[in-house]
PDB file of N, CA and C in Angstrom:
ATOM      1  N   MET A   1       2.047  -4.739  -1.191  1.00 85.00           N
ATOM      2  CA  MET A   1       2.091  -3.978  -2.276  1.00 85.00           C
ATOM      3  C   MET A   1       2.745  -2.448  -2.057  1.00 85.00           C
ATOM      4  N   ILE A   2       3.815  -2.205  -3.267  1.00 88.00           N
ATOM      5  CA  ILE A   2       4.407  -0.944  -3.072  1.00 88.00           C
ATOM      6  C   ILE A   2       4.349  -0.089  -4.613  1.00 88.00           C
ATOM      7  N   THR A   3       3.661   0.992  -4.100  1.00 89.00           N
ATOM      8  CA  THR A   3       3.694   1.757  -5.403  1.00 89.00           C
ATOM      9  C   THR A   3       4.128   2.947  -5.419  1.00 89.00           C
ATOM     10  N   ASP A   4       4.594   3.809  -6.177  1.00 87.00           N
ATOM     11  CA  ASP A   4       4.699   5.577  -6.276  1.00 87.00           C
ATOM     12  C   ASP A   4       3.971   6.352  -7.402  1.00 87.00           C
ATOM     13  N   GLY A   5       2.755   5.746  -7.510  1.00 84.00           N
ATOM     14  CA  GLY A   5       1.664   6.290  -8.418  1.00 84.00           C
ATOM     15  C   GLY A   5       0.493   5.973  -8.328  1.00 84.00           C
ATOM     16  N   ALA A   6      -0.313   5.738  -9.588  1.00 85.00           N
ATOM     17  CA  ALA A   6      -1.715   5.292  -9.506  1.00 85.00           C
ATOM     18  C   ALA A   6      -1.615   4.123 -10.606  1.00 85.00           C
ATOM     19  N   GLN A   7      -2.818   3.826 -10.557  1.00 85.00           N
ATOM     20  CA  GLN A   7      -3.008   2.555 -11.515  1.00 85.00           C
ATOM     21  C   GLN A   7      -2.932   3.093 -12.772  1.00 85.00           C
ATOM     22  N   THR A   8      -2.137   2.584 -13.990  1.00 81.00           N
ATOM     23  CA  THR A   8      -2.644   3.195 -15.461  1.00 81.00           C
ATOM     24  C   THR A   8      -3.972   2.341 -15.608  1.00 81.00           C
ATOM     25  N   THR A   9      -4.606   3.270 -16.398  1.00 82.00           N
ATOM     26  CA  THR A   9      -5.974   2.561 -16.806  1.00 82.00           C
ATOM     27  C   THR A   9      -5.967   2.852 -18.509  1.00 82.00           C
ATOM     28  N   SER A  10      -4.910   3.597 -19.015  1.00 78.00           N
ATOM     29  CA  SER A  10      -5.094   3.674 -20.557  1.00 78.00           C
ATOM     30  C   SER A  10      -3.460   3.357 -21.040  1.00 78.00           C
ATOM     31  N   GLY A  11      -3.299   3.317 -22.544  1.00 73.00           N
ATOM     32  CA  GLY A  11      -2.090   3.374 -23.032  1.00 73.00           C
ATOM     33  C   GLY A  11      -1.981   1.923 -23.810  1.00 73.00           C
ATOM     34  N   THR A  12      -0.901   1.534 -24.085  1.00 76.00           N
ATOM     35  CA  THR A  12      -1.132   0.478 -25.194  1.00 76.00           C
ATOM     36  C   THR A  12      -0.598  -0.861 -24.760  1.00 76.00           C
ATOM     37  N   LYS A  13      -0.649  -1.092 -23.340  1.00 72.00           N
ATOM     38  CA  LYS A  13      -0.519  -2.246 -22.608  1.00 72.00           C
ATOM     39  C   LYS A  13      -1.733  -3.295 -22.548  1.00 72.00           C
ATOM     40  N   GLY A  14      -2.480  -2.720 -23.343  1.00 72.00           N
ATOM     41  CA  GLY A  14      -3.831  -3.682 -23.144  1.00 72.00           C
ATOM     42  C   GLY A  14      -4.725  -3.500 -21.890  1.00 72.00           C
ATOM     43  N   PRO A  15      -6.143  -4.064 -21.785  1.00 80.00           N
ATOM     44  CA  PRO A  15      -6.966  -3.835 -20.762  1.00 80.00           C
ATOM     45  C   PRO A  15      -6.369  -4.038 -19.107  1.00 80.00           C
ATOM     46  N   TYR A  16      -7.164  -3.421 -18.534  1.00 83.00           N
ATOM     47  CA  TYR A  16      -6.302  -3.288 -17.055  1.00 83.00           C
ATOM     48  C   TYR A  16      -7.543  -3.839 -16.064  1.00 83.00           C
ATOM     49  N   THR A  17      -7.143  -4.320 -14.942  1.00 87.00           N
ATOM     50  CA  THR A  17      -8.179  -5.208 -14.256  1.00 87.00           C
ATOM     51  C   THR A  17      -8.451  -4.085 -13.080  1.00 87.00           C
ATOM     52  N   PRO A  18      -9.642  -3.578 -12.703  1.00 90.00           N
ATOM     53  CA  PRO A  18      -9.741  -2.757 -11.637  1.00 90.00           C
ATOM     54  C   PRO A  18      -8.885  -3.593 -10.447  1.00 90.00           C
ATOM     55  N   LEU A  19      -8.726  -2.286  -9.676  1.00 90.00           N
ATOM     56  CA  LEU A  19      -7.761  -2.597  -8.432  1.00 90.00           C
ATOM     57  C   LEU A  19      -8.807  -3.547  -7.196  1.00 90.00           C
ATOM     58  N   ASP A  20     -10.017  -3.073  -7.181  1.00 92.00           N
ATOM     59  CA  ASP A  20     -10.773  -3.980  -6.378  1.00 92.00           C
ATOM     60  C   ASP A  20     -10.782  -5.714  -6.707  1.00 92.00           C
ATOM     61  N   LYS A  21     -11.152  -5.592  -8.186  1.00 92.00           N
ATOM     62  CA  LYS A  21     -11.260  -6.843  -8.446  1.00 92.00           C
ATOM     63  C   LYS A  21      -9.789  -7.615  -8.616  1.00 92.00           C
ATOM     64  N   ALA A  22      -8.581  -7.053  -8.615  1.00 90.00           N
ATOM     65  CA  ALA A  22      -7.450  -7.713  -8.642  1.00 90.00           C
ATOM     66  C   ALA A  22      -6.859  -8.094  -7.372  1.00 90.00           C
ATOM     67  N   SER A  23      -7.192  -7.351  -6.473  1.00 91.00           N
ATOM     68  CA  SER A  23      -6.839  -7.636  -4.908  1.00 91.00           C
ATOM     69  C   SER A  23      -7.820  -8.853  -4.100  1.00 91.00           C
ATOM     70  N   GLN A  24      -8.857  -8.595  -4.568  1.00 93.00           N
ATOM     71  CA  GLN A  24     -10.016  -9.449  -4.241  1.00 93.00           C
ATOM     72  C   GLN A  24      -9.646 -11.039  -3.527  1.00 93.00           C
ATOM     73  N   PRO A  25      -9.117 -11.792  -5.004  1.00 92.00           N
ATOM     74  CA  PRO A  25      -8.727 -13.037  -4.734  1.00 92.00           C
ATOM     75  C   PRO A  25      -7.821 -13.236  -3.522  1.00 92.00           C
ATOM     76  N   LEU A  26      -6.781 -12.373  -3.397  1.00 89.00           N
ATOM     77  CA  LEU A  26      -6.029 -12.453  -2.036  1.00 89.00           C
ATOM     78  C   LEU A  26      -6.864 -12.499  -0.554  1.00 89.00           C
ATOM     79  N   LYS A  27      -7.425 -11.538  -0.848  1.00 91.00           N
ATOM     80  CA  LYS A  27      -8.387 -11.105   0.398  1.00 91.00           C
ATOM     81  C   LYS A  27      -9.226 -12.378   0.973  1.00 91.00           C
ATOM     82  N   ASP A  28      -9.715 -12.863  -0.193  1.00 91.00           N
ATOM     83  CA  ASP A  28     -10.702 -13.851  -0.278  1.00 91.00           C
ATOM     84  C   ASP A  28     -10.193 -15.186   0.529  1.00 91.00           C
ATOM     85  N   LYS A  29      -8.547 -15.108   0.268  1.00 91.00           N
ATOM     86  CA  LYS A  29      -7.856 -16.300   0.897  1.00 91.00           C
ATOM     87  C   LYS A  29      -7.179 -16.097   2.066  1.00 91.00           C
ATOM     88  N   GLY A  30      -7.721 -14.967   2.469  1.00 87.00           N
ATOM     89  CA  GLY A  30      -7.163 -14.434   3.984  1.00 87.00           C
ATOM     90  C   GLY A  30      -6.169 -13.907   4.184  1.00 87.00           C
ATOM     91  N   VAL A  31      -5.479 -13.749   2.846  1.00 86.00           N
ATOM     92  CA  VAL A  31      -4.021 -12.875   2.675  1.00 86.00           C
ATOM     93  C   VAL A  31      -4.380 -11.594   3.915  1.00 86.00           C
ATOM     94  N   ASP A  32      -3.588 -11.048   4.526  1.00 86.00           N
ATOM     95  CA  ASP A  32      -3.572  -9.658   4.648  1.00 86.00           C
ATOM     96  C   ASP A  32      -2.617  -8.811   3.561  1.00 86.00           C
ATOM     97  N   VAL A  33      -3.315  -7.851   2.945  1.00 89.00           N
ATOM     98  CA  VAL A  33      -2.826  -7.283   2.068  1.00 89.00           C
ATOM     99  C   VAL A  33      -2.442  -5.943   2.538  1.00 89.00           C
ATOM    100  N   TRP A  34      -1.192  -5.384   2.659  1.00 89.00           N
ATOM    101  CA  TRP A  34      -0.722  -3.968   2.873  1.00 89.00           C
ATOM    102  C   TRP A  34      -0.252  -3.104   1.721  1.00 89.00           C
ATOM    103  N   SER A  35      -0.480  -2.207   1.637  1.00 90.00           N
ATOM    104  CA  SER A  35      -0.342  -1.266   0.354  1.00 90.00           C
ATOM    105  C   SER A  35       0.395  -0.049   1.012  1.00 90.00           C
ATOM    106  N   ILE A  36       1.398   0.235   0.340  1.00 91.00           N
ATOM    107  CA  ILE A  36       2.453   1.349   0.496  1.00 91.00           C
ATOM    108  C   ILE A  36       2.736   2.226  -0.391  1.00 91.00           C
ATOM    109  N   GLY A  37       2.597   3.508  -0.244  1.00 92.00           N
ATOM    110  CA  GLY A  37       2.290   4.352  -1.096  1.00 92.00           C
ATOM    111  C   GLY A  37       3.816   5.389  -1.085  1.00 92.00           C
ATOM    112  N   VAL A  38       4.703   5.565  -2.089  1.00 93.00           N
ATOM    113  CA  VAL A  38       5.854   6.145  -1.853  1.00 93.00           C
ATOM    114  C   VAL A  38       5.814   7.537  -2.665  1.00 93.00           C
ATOM    115  N   GLY A  39       5.827   8.434  -2.068  1.00 91.00           N
ATOM    116  CA  GLY A  39       6.053   9.950  -2.532  1.00 91.00           C
ATOM    117  C   GLY A  39       4.572  10.406  -2.864  1.00 91.00           C
ATOM    118  N   LYS A  40       4.602  11.840  -3.451  1.00 90.00           N
ATOM    119  CA  LYS A  40       3.425  12.556  -3.502  1.00 90.00           C
ATOM    120  C   LYS A  40       2.583  12.137  -4.456  1.00 90.00           C
ATOM    121  N   LYS A  41       2.861  11.384  -5.354  1.00 91.00           N
ATOM    122  CA  LYS A  41       1.972  10.914  -6.376  1.00 91.00           C
ATOM    123  C   LYS A  41       1.340   9.409  -6.026  1.00 91.00           C
ATOM    124  N   ALA A  42       1.512   9.180  -5.018  1.00 91.00           N
ATOM    125  CA  ALA A  42       0.843   7.599  -4.677  1.00 91.00           C
ATOM    126  C   ALA A  42      -0.451   7.861  -4.256  1.00 91.00           C
ATOM    127  N   SER A  43      -1.670   7.241  -4.998  1.00 92.00           N
ATOM    128  CA  SER A  43      -2.920   7.367  -4.940  1.00 92.00           C
ATOM    129  C   SER A  43      -3.532   7.035  -3.671  1.00 92.00           C
ATOM    130  N   LYS A  44      -3.818   7.544  -2.646  1.00 92.00           N
ATOM    131  CA  LYS A  44      -4.204   7.246  -1.438  1.00 92.00           C
ATOM    132  C   LYS A  44      -5.638   6.393  -1.464  1.00 92.00           C
ATOM    133  N   ALA A  45      -6.206   6.440  -2.609  1.00 93.00           N
ATOM    134  CA  ALA A  45      -7.647   6.202  -2.963  1.00 93.00           C
ATOM    135  C   ALA A  45      -7.508   4.679  -3.502  1.00 93.00           C
ATOM    136  N   ASP A  46      -6.553   4.487  -4.222  1.00 94.00           N
ATOM    137  CA  ASP A  46      -5.879   3.216  -4.818  1.00 94.00           C
ATOM    138  C   ASP A  46      -5.120   2.274  -3.786  1.00 94.00           C
ATOM    139  N   LEU A  47      -4.500   3.019  -2.853  1.00 94.00           N
ATOM    140  CA  LEU A  47      -3.730   2.289  -1.722  1.00 94.00           C
ATOM    141  C   LEU A  47      -4.933   1.469  -0.800  1.00 94.00           C
ATOM    142  N   VAL A  48      -5.854   2.449  -0.649  1.00 95.00           N
ATOM    143  CA  VAL A  48      -6.965   1.847   0.369  1.00 95.00           C
ATOM    144  C   VAL A  48      -7.830   0.776  -0.392  1.00 95.00           C
ATOM    145  N   THR A  49      -7.769   1.180  -1.449  1.00 94.00           N
ATOM    146  CA  THR A  49      -8.659  -0.081  -2.341  1.00 94.00           C
ATOM    147  C   THR A  49      -7.906  -1.307  -2.226  1.00 94.00           C
ATOM    148  N   ILE A  50      -6.734  -1.317  -2.467  1.00 93.00           N
ATOM    149  CA  ILE A  50      -6.111  -2.711  -2.672  1.00 93.00           C
ATOM    150  C   ILE A  50      -5.976  -3.122  -1.145  1.00 93.00           C
ATOM    151  N   ALA A  51      -5.557  -2.384  -0.048  1.00 93.00           N
ATOM    152  CA  ALA A  51      -5.324  -3.182   1.174  1.00 93.00           C
ATOM    153  C   ALA A  51      -6.585  -3.851   1.716  1.00 93.00           C
ATOM    154  N   SER A  52      -6.343  -4.473   2.833  1.00 92.00           N
ATOM    155  CA  SER A  52      -7.209  -5.389   3.204  1.00 92.00           C
ATOM    156  C   SER A  52      -8.214  -4.454   4.074  1.00 92.00           C
ATOM    157  N   ASP A  53      -7.405  -3.292   4.697  1.00 90.00           N
ATOM    158  CA  ASP A  53      -8.540  -2.587   5.393  1.00 90.00           C
ATOM    159  C   ASP A  53      -7.533  -1.216   5.528  1.00 90.00           C
ATOM    160  N   PRO A  54      -8.213   0.050   5.616  1.00 92.00           N
ATOM    161  CA  PRO A  54      -7.596   1.256   5.986  1.00 92.00           C
ATOM    162  C   PRO A  54      -6.434   1.598   6.787  1.00 92.00           C
ATOM    163  N   GLY A  55      -6.310   0.625   7.354  1.00 87.00           N
ATOM    164  CA  GLY A  55      -5.423   0.221   8.674  1.00 87.00           C
ATOM    165  C   GLY A  55      -3.934  -0.485   7.957  1.00 87.00           C
ATOM    166  N   LYS A  56      -4.082  -0.759   7.126  1.00 89.00           N
ATOM    167  CA  LYS A  56      -3.070  -1.481   6.398  1.00 89.00           C
ATOM    168  C   LYS A  56      -2.340  -0.478   5.240  1.00 89.00           C
ATOM    169  N   VAL A  57      -2.373   0.695   5.126  1.00 91.00           N
ATOM    170  CA  VAL A  57      -2.062   1.549   4.150  1.00 91.00           C
ATOM    171  C   VAL A  57      -1.322   2.642   4.912  1.00 91.00           C
ATOM    172  N   ILE A  58       0.093   2.589   4.455  1.00 89.00           N
ATOM    173  CA  ILE A  58       1.182   3.315   4.619  1.00 89.00           C
ATOM    174  C   ILE A  58       1.700   4.162   3.651  1.00 89.00           C
ATOM    175  N   VAL A  59       1.844   5.603   3.538  1.00 90.00           N
ATOM    176  CA  VAL A  59       2.300   6.599   2.609  1.00 90.00           C
ATOM    177  C   VAL A  59       3.544   6.864   3.284  1.00 90.00           C
ATOM    178  N   THR A  60       4.488   6.877   2.544  1.00 90.00           N
ATOM    179  CA  THR A  60       6.214   7.491   3.109  1.00 90.00           C
ATOM    180  C   THR A  60       6.566   8.652   2.029  1.00 90.00           C
ATOM    181  N   SER A  61       7.113   9.352   2.261  1.00 89.00           N
ATOM    182  CA  SER A  61       7.799  10.171   0.884  1.00 89.00           C
ATOM    183  C   SER A  61       8.797   9.824   0.282  1.00 89.00           C
ATOM    184  N   SER A  62       9.468   8.739   0.483  1.00 91.00           N
ATOM    185  CA  SER A  62      10.628   8.288  -0.859  1.00 91.00           C
ATOM    186  C   SER A  62      10.656   6.789  -0.303  1.00 91.00           C
ATOM    187  N   PHE A  63      11.156   6.439  -1.420  1.00 90.00           N
ATOM    188  CA  PHE A  63      11.997   4.792  -1.502  1.00 90.00           C
ATOM    189  C   PHE A  63      12.996   4.639  -0.138  1.00 90.00           C
ATOM    190  N   LYS A  64      14.098   5.766  -0.153  1.00 90.00           N
ATOM    191  CA  LYS A  64      14.893   5.529   0.986  1.00 90.00           C
ATOM    192  C   LYS A  64      14.228   5.993   2.323  1.00 90.00           C
ATOM    193  N   SER A  65      13.072   6.229   2.335  1.00 88.00           N
ATOM    194  CA  SER A  65      12.463   6.034   3.642  1.00 88.00           C
ATOM    195  C   SER A  65      11.709   5.046   4.115  1.00 88.00           C
ATOM    196  N   LEU A  66      11.642   4.075   3.296  1.00 88.00           N
ATOM    197  CA  LEU A  66      11.211   2.842   3.561  1.00 88.00           C
ATOM    198  C   LEU A  66      11.756   1.895   4.599  1.00 88.00           C
ATOM    199  N   LYS A  67      13.129   1.983   4.625  1.00 86.00           N
ATOM    200  CA  LYS A  67      13.879   1.687   5.696  1.00 86.00           C
ATOM    201  C   LYS A  67      13.613   1.996   7.218  1.00 86.00           C
ATOM    202  N   ASP A  68      13.075   3.274   7.139  1.00 86.00           N
ATOM    203  CA  ASP A  68      12.532   3.953   8.448  1.00 86.00           C
ATOM    204  C   ASP A  68      11.537   3.021   9.382  1.00 86.00           C
ATOM    205  N   ILE A  69      10.542   2.679   8.428  1.00 84.00           N
ATOM    206  CA  ILE A  69       9.093   1.977   8.509  1.00 84.00           C
ATOM    207  C   ILE A  69       9.336   0.583   8.674  1.00 84.00           C
ATOM    208  N   LEU A  70      10.425  -0.125   8.011  1.00 84.00           N
ATOM    209  CA  LEU A  70      10.424  -1.562   8.198  1.00 84.00           C
ATOM    210  C   LEU A  70      10.121  -2.044   9.302  1.00 84.00           C
ATOM    211  N   ASP A  71      10.474  -1.870  10.464  1.00 82.00           N
ATOM    212  CA  ASP A  71      10.492  -2.581  11.902  1.00 82.00           C
ATOM    213  C   ASP A  71       8.915  -2.472  12.234  1.00 82.00           C
ATOM    214  N   ASP A  72       8.731  -1.357  11.981  1.00 80.00           N
ATOM    215  CA  ASP A  72       7.200  -0.977  12.628  1.00 80.00           C
ATOM    216  C   ASP A  72       6.112  -1.892  11.878  1.00 80.00           C
ATOM    217  N   VAL A  73       6.018  -1.996  10.421  1.00 80.00           N
ATOM    218  CA  VAL A  73       5.623  -2.834   9.496  1.00 80.00           C
ATOM    219  C   VAL A  73       5.681  -4.343   9.921  1.00 80.00           C
ATOM    220  N   GLN A  74       6.608  -4.870  10.117  1.00 80.00           N
ATOM    221  CA  GLN A  74       6.954  -6.106  10.256  1.00 80.00           C
ATOM    222  C   GLN A  74       6.193  -6.672  11.724  1.00 80.00           C
ATOM    223  N   LYS A  75       6.561  -5.674  12.898  1.00 81.00           N
ATOM    224  CA  LYS A  75       5.809  -5.909  13.888  1.00 81.00           C
ATOM    225  C   LYS A  75       4.623  -5.974  13.935  1.00 81.00           C
ATOM    226  N   ALA A  76       3.810  -5.017  13.031  1.00 78.00           N
ATOM    227  CA  ALA A  76       2.300  -4.914  13.194  1.00 78.00           C
ATOM    228  C   ALA A  76       1.915  -6.117  12.376  1.00 78.00           C
ATOM    229  N   ALA A  77       2.428  -6.660  11.110  1.00 75.00           N
ATOM    230  CA  ALA A  77       2.121  -7.785  10.419  1.00 75.00           C
ATOM    231  C   ALA A  77       2.261  -9.267  11.262  1.00 75.00           C
ATOM    232  N   CYS A  78       3.285  -9.154  11.771  1.00 78.00           N
ATOM    233  CA  CYS A  78       3.283 -10.099  12.581  1.00 78.00           C
ATOM    234  C   CYS A  78       2.298 -10.332  13.607  1.00 78.00           C
ATOM    235  N   GLU A  79       2.215  -9.409  14.493  1.00 74.00           N
ATOM    236  CA  GLU A  79       1.121  -9.053  15.678  1.00 74.00           C
ATOM    237  C   GLU A  79      -0.151  -9.146  15.310  1.00 74.00           C
ATOM    238  N   GLY A  80      -0.534  -8.831  13.851  1.00 63.00           N
ATOM    239  CA  GLY A  80      -1.787  -8.769  13.671  1.00 63.00           C
ATOM    240  C   GLY A  80      -2.371  -7.249  14.231  1.00 63.00           C
ATOM    241  N   ILE A  81      -1.427  -6.328  14.321  1.00 56.00           N
ATOM    242  CA  ILE A  81      -1.980  -5.074  14.645  1.00 56.00           C
ATOM    243  C   ILE A  81      -2.172  -4.257  13.622  1.00 56.00           C
ATOM    244  N   GLN A  82      -3.229  -3.493  13.674  1.00 54.00           N
ATOM    245  CA  GLN A  82      -3.370  -2.407  12.543  1.00 54.00           C
ATOM    246  C   GLN A  82      -2.656  -1.206  12.956  1.00 54.00           C
ATOM    247  N   ILE A  83      -2.238  -0.603  11.821  1.00 50.00           N
ATOM    248  CA  ILE A  83      -1.332   0.818  12.065  1.00 50.00           C
ATOM    249  C   ILE A  83      -1.509   1.466  10.905  1.00 50.00           C
ATOM    250  N   THR A  84      -1.819   2.876  11.053  1.00 48.00           N
ATOM    251  CA  THR A  84      -1.618   3.592  10.116  1.00 48.00           C
ATOM    252  C   THR A  84      -0.459   4.674  10.369  1.00 48.00           C
ATOM    253  N   LEU A  85       0.469   4.845   9.349  1.00 45.00           N
ATOM    254  CA  LEU A  85       1.458   5.669   9.340  1.00 45.00           C
ATOM    255  C   LEU A  85       1.822   6.688   8.343  1.00 45.00           C
ATOM    256  N   PHE A  86       1.597   7.883   8.415  1.00 45.00           N
ATOM    257  CA  PHE A  86       1.664   8.907   7.710  1.00 45.00           C
ATOM    258  C   PHE A  86       3.307   9.490   7.509  1.00 45.00           C
ATOM    259  N   PHE A  87       3.744   9.543   6.817  1.00 42.00           N
ATOM    260  CA  PHE A  87       5.328   9.987   6.588  1.00 42.00           C
ATOM    261  C   PHE A  87       4.990  11.242   6.112  1.00 42.00           C
ATOM    262  N   ILE A  88       5.482  12.779   6.149  1.00 40.00           N
ATOM    263  CA  ILE A  88       5.702  13.721   5.423  1.00 40.00           C
ATOM    264  C   ILE A  88       6.861  14.276   5.656  1.00 40.00           C
ATOM    265  N   LEU A  89       7.945  13.933   4.824  1.00 39.00           N
ATOM    266  CA  LEU A  89       9.272  14.316   4.911  1.00 39.00           C
ATOM    267  C   LEU A  89       9.834  15.388   3.914  1.00 39.00           C
ATOM    268  N   ILE A  90      10.143  16.489   4.150  1.00 32.00           N
ATOM    269  CA  ILE A  90      10.457  17.461   3.138  1.00 32.00           C
ATOM    270  C   ILE A  90      12.045  17.591   3.018  1.00 32.00           C
TER     271      ILE A  90
END
């Protein structure tokens, strides 16, 4: 899951599902859930809630910088390695 913000819990689009409940069915089926936050507004708490574990949370500075982490993410996902990458590029 890739996001550049936090879950919207109000507005005119109707009720929302809490993130822990929304991601749990995937986790229950053994899906390895990774969450990637893009930019300064990405909610670290939301990312951790969505991911299978905190080692599967990645925060990067921009959508453009996603390409810089692609190889690391693919390798870790395929090998089952837990990584945490934090990029702060200014």
